[in-house]
Amino acid sequence: MKLQALSVLVLSAALWSGEAAIAQIPLQPGTYWLGTSKSIRIIGSENKFCYIGYSKYGVSIASLLPVLKQPNVYRVHTFEGVLIMQQSDQVLRFGKDQMWSDYQLDPSSSQDAIIPEGTLCLKSAKPYFKQFKPGRG
């Protein structure tokens, strides 16, 4: 019984660690919320994804780059050590090391318009990054 409990503990730690992240579910485009003030929009398809992060500090748009040897796990271009993976159909996991946040899918988000910079990110041949402060214009 102790061996089984230890195995579950080791597996849980591996799934939560950025080094050993394993995502069985492919990334799913949509808007995901953490509380009421932070959201992540994933746009793209199986060949290329982009991240659009919204918070009270502004908007960040970045390419999502596949992590080698970790299928369905992506790193956010220019965000040191930050990973994104689909935890379930409704949950997007975002973070690094032991600091993960689970963002919940907004089911009505499939009809949201994509900001122009998101389209530029998807069309870019190189990793893309752009940031805006609140009240850009």
Tab-separated table of C-alpha atoms in Angstrom, residues 14-78:
chain	number	residue	atom	x	y	z
A	14	ALA	CA	5.875	14.777	-12.393
A	15	LEU	CA	2.646	16.028	-13.923
A	16	TRP	CA	2.910	19.319	-12.037
A	17	SER	CA	6.572	19.924	-12.777
A	18	GLY	CA	7.479	21.984	-15.835
A	19	GLU	CA	10.322	19.583	-16.548
A	20	ALA	CA	8.142	16.504	-16.830
A	21	ALA	CA	4.901	17.942	-18.109
A	22	ILE	CA	2.846	15.468	-20.085
A	23	ALA	CA	-0.248	16.689	-21.904
A	24	GLN	CA	-2.380	14.013	-23.484
A	25	ILE	CA	-4.932	16.426	-24.971
A	26	PRO	CA	-4.048	18.603	-27.980
A	27	LEU	CA	-4.248	22.354	-27.480
A	28	GLN	CA	-7.757	23.675	-28.171
A	29	PRO	CA	-8.339	27.232	-29.449
A	30	GLY	CA	-10.651	29.392	-27.355
A	31	THR	CA	-10.719	31.918	-24.539
A	32	TYR	CA	-9.903	30.735	-21.019
A	33	TRP	CA	-10.472	32.758	-17.839
A	34	LEU	CA	-8.735	32.929	-14.459
A	35	GLY	CA	-11.111	34.835	-12.218
A	36	THR	CA	-12.581	37.951	-13.774
A	37	SER	CA	-9.522	39.951	-14.789
A	38	LYS	CA	-7.138	37.561	-16.557
A	39	SER	CA	-7.773	35.619	-19.724
A	40	ILE	CA	-5.818	33.700	-22.321
A	41	ARG	CA	-6.921	33.350	-25.917
A	42	ILE	CA	-5.441	30.470	-27.917
A	43	ILE	CA	-5.715	30.867	-31.684
A	44	GLY	CA	-4.482	28.641	-34.490
A	45	SER	CA	-4.614	25.005	-35.460
A	46	GLU	CA	-2.542	21.832	-35.140
A	47	ASN	CA	0.450	23.277	-37.030
A	48	LYS	CA	0.713	26.702	-35.389
A	49	PHE	CA	-0.708	28.316	-32.271
A	50	CYS	CA	-0.485	31.792	-30.790
A	51	TYR	CA	-1.133	33.063	-27.279
A	52	ILE	CA	-3.015	36.284	-26.524
A	53	GLY	CA	-2.901	37.131	-22.827
A	54	TYR	CA	-5.116	39.836	-21.322
A	55	SER	CA	-4.700	41.364	-17.859
A	56	LYS	CA	-4.999	44.724	-16.131
A	57	TYR	CA	-1.387	45.333	-17.210
A	58	GLY	CA	-2.114	45.038	-20.929
A	59	VAL	CA	-2.132	42.533	-23.772
A	60	SER	CA	0.656	40.160	-24.852
A	61	ILE	CA	0.673	38.271	-28.144
A	62	ALA	CA	3.234	35.503	-28.630
A	63	SER	CA	3.966	32.412	-30.668
A	64	LEU	CA	3.526	29.097	-28.897
A	65	LEU	CA	6.519	26.872	-29.559
A	66	PRO	CA	6.301	23.077	-29.163
A	67	VAL	CA	8.417	21.605	-26.369
A	68	LEU	CA	10.594	18.808	-27.742
A	69	LYS	CA	9.821	15.333	-26.382
A	70	GLN	CA	6.693	16.637	-24.629
A	71	PRO	CA	3.752	16.268	-27.027
A	72	ASN	CA	1.000	18.879	-26.703
A	73	VAL	CA	3.112	21.078	-24.402
A	74	TYR	CA	4.073	24.547	-25.629
A	75	ARG	CA	6.312	27.309	-24.354
A	76	VAL	CA	5.288	30.933	-24.693
A	77	HIS	CA	7.874	32.776	-26.813
A	78	THR	CA	9.840	35.304	-24.680
